[in-house]
Amino acid sequence: MTIKVLTGKKGPQISKYIYGQFAEHLGRCIYEGVWVGEDSDIPNNKGIRLDVVEALKDINVPVVRWPGGCFADEYHWKDGIGSQIDRKTIVNTHWGGVVENNHFGTHEFFHLLDLLGADAYVNGNVGSGTVQEMQEWVEYMTFEGESPMANLRKENGSEKAWDVKFFGVGNESWGCGGNMRPEYYADLYRRYQTYVRDYTDQHVYKIACGPNIDDYNWMEQVMKIAAPFMDGISLHHYALASEWEDKRPALGFPEKEWHSLIESALKMDELITKHSTIMDKYDPDKRVGLIVDEWGSWLDVEKGTNPGFLYQQNTIRDAMVASLTLNIFHRHADRVRMANIAQMVNVLQAMLLTEGEKMIKTPTYHVFDLYKYHQDAELVDTYGESKTFVDYTVSKKDGNLAISICNYSVDTSESLSFDLNEFTHTSAEGWIVAGDVMDAHNSFDDTDKVAKKAFKDYNLEDRHLSVTLPPMSVATVLIKG
Ligand code: AHR
């Protein structure tokens, strides 16, 4: 049977922010992964490593969430401004109890964004911070005129204010961000967000702390009490290979864990559907965005590394998780306005891994590369054949059609055919990421074992596309109109 691609039907826009990243002061994400300091032998631009910036630019990173995570509710932003050598040294109690020298702070974050061409998602501190502290941070970052905070920013070398597109009011306030009850947090949210002012014409999009996984009561209470005061509300869901045992290995896992991790990732669809239904009660026009600002595989750390650093390898199985989850976000594009995979470098399901001056791109990175054509594209509806281990997504942008397909079977090739309706093509190009074993991955000695390659196993004729995908692969065919 052929899949009908309804190219004539209007669909929602897939926000580019669904391709957002998350960079926390955790393990070697910021320090080593992003920041090496100006005196480092690793090529850098004012302390930010250039290989990482170049790689991330190629996947069009639209937004970066910072400084946490759990770290956000312990972060006091004034510790991270002014001359670097004078900055306060603190203990990162959440993540390995290591010393944090605060060399990467607000100015360095905005410099990173400048280099990437990305927007800011700053997460404020509700758990251990004051309303005044939050208000002053927003003033410091965004106010152009004369004021105590704007003047302080200028003294610290940034004459111009920055654009803070998104601001999170607390993180995981039900857990590491203060162990609050939803009713209490909802009231605190109303109070704190009052002082997240718009100092310019550019509205700061305010994000409330939403539920963990399937905590539907949290969503219900926070929406009931605070919906009119927010632009977005977050959701966190990590894919686990086992819900009952400790974190499972990222490499050398049995086949059942291929399937259990993917099944856990696919739960995202049910979570978004159910949370969205609750949101509809208080926000029927879907004004409030669901912001999945932490998602990805959470596996065991690499042997010999600090358990608090969450440094895990990344395989073709994680590429499946990325592809399937991004497809889910596309299908919920009317409600999901931003998502931030955890995390950008060296932590959890990372895009990039570094070791000293070396850097590798993970299979997940390559999926983000294959999927960049969907950023800000219009979702195209389809109907027809469904196969157990195959999932696909179609979008339209600038007169072109992008079709991404994931075959998550471990041993069977799959063929699909698409009827492109009235869409006529001029040319096409395809790319694929595939693994030969379930834990195929890149290492510092074999950097391109799992990499983006040209994909030719398709046939495009008379408004009809047929594709054959090997097992354990993701491909995109870009059809030019
Ligand atoms: O991404 C790692 C941690 O997971 C974050 O700091 C926290 O918000 C979540 O529990």
CSV table of C-alpha atoms and ligand atoms in Angstrom, one decimal, residues 22 24 26 65 68-72 94-95 171-172 174 176 212 236 238 294 298 310 342-343 347-348, ligand 1:
chain,number,residue,atom,x,y,z
A,22,PHE,CA,20.3,22.3,26.7
A,24,GLU,CA,24.0,22.9,32.0
A,26,LEU,CA,27.1,19.7,34.8
A,65,ARG,CA,18.8,26.6,27.5
A,68,GLY,CA,20.4,24.3,34.2
A,69,GLY,CA,18.7,22.1,35.1
A,70,CYS,CA,19.1,21.5,38.8
A,71,PHE,CA,22.1,23.8,38.7
A,72,ALA,CA,19.8,26.7,37.8
A,94,HIS,CA,24.1,18.6,42.5
A,95,TRP,CA,26.7,17.4,40.1
A,171,ASN,CA,13.4,24.1,37.1
A,172,GLU,CA,11.9,20.9,38.4
A,174,TRP,CA,8.7,19.5,42.3
A,176,CYS,CA,15.7,19.4,42.8
A,212,ASN,CA,7.8,15.3,35.5
A,236,HIS,CA,10.5,16.5,31.3
A,238,TYR,CA,13.8,10.9,29.7
A,294,GLU,CA,14.6,18.1,28.9
A,298,TRP,CA,19.4,8.5,30.2
A,310,LEU,CA,26.4,11.8,33.4
A,342,ALA,CA,19.7,16.9,27.2
A,343,GLN,CA,22.4,17.8,26.7
A,347,VAL,CA,26.2,14.9,29.1
A,348,LEU,CA,23.4,12.3,28.6
B,1,AHR,O1,19.7,16.9,32.6
B,1,AHR,C1,20.2,16.5,33.8
B,1,AHR,C2,19.2,16.8,35.0
B,1,AHR,O2,18.0,16.1,34.8
B,1,AHR,C3,18.8,18.2,35.1
B,1,AHR,O3,19.7,19.0,35.7
B,1,AHR,C4,17.5,18.1,35.8
B,1,AHR,O4,16.6,19.2,35.6
B,1,AHR,C5,17.0,16.8,35.5
B,1,AHR,O5,16.6,16.1,36.6
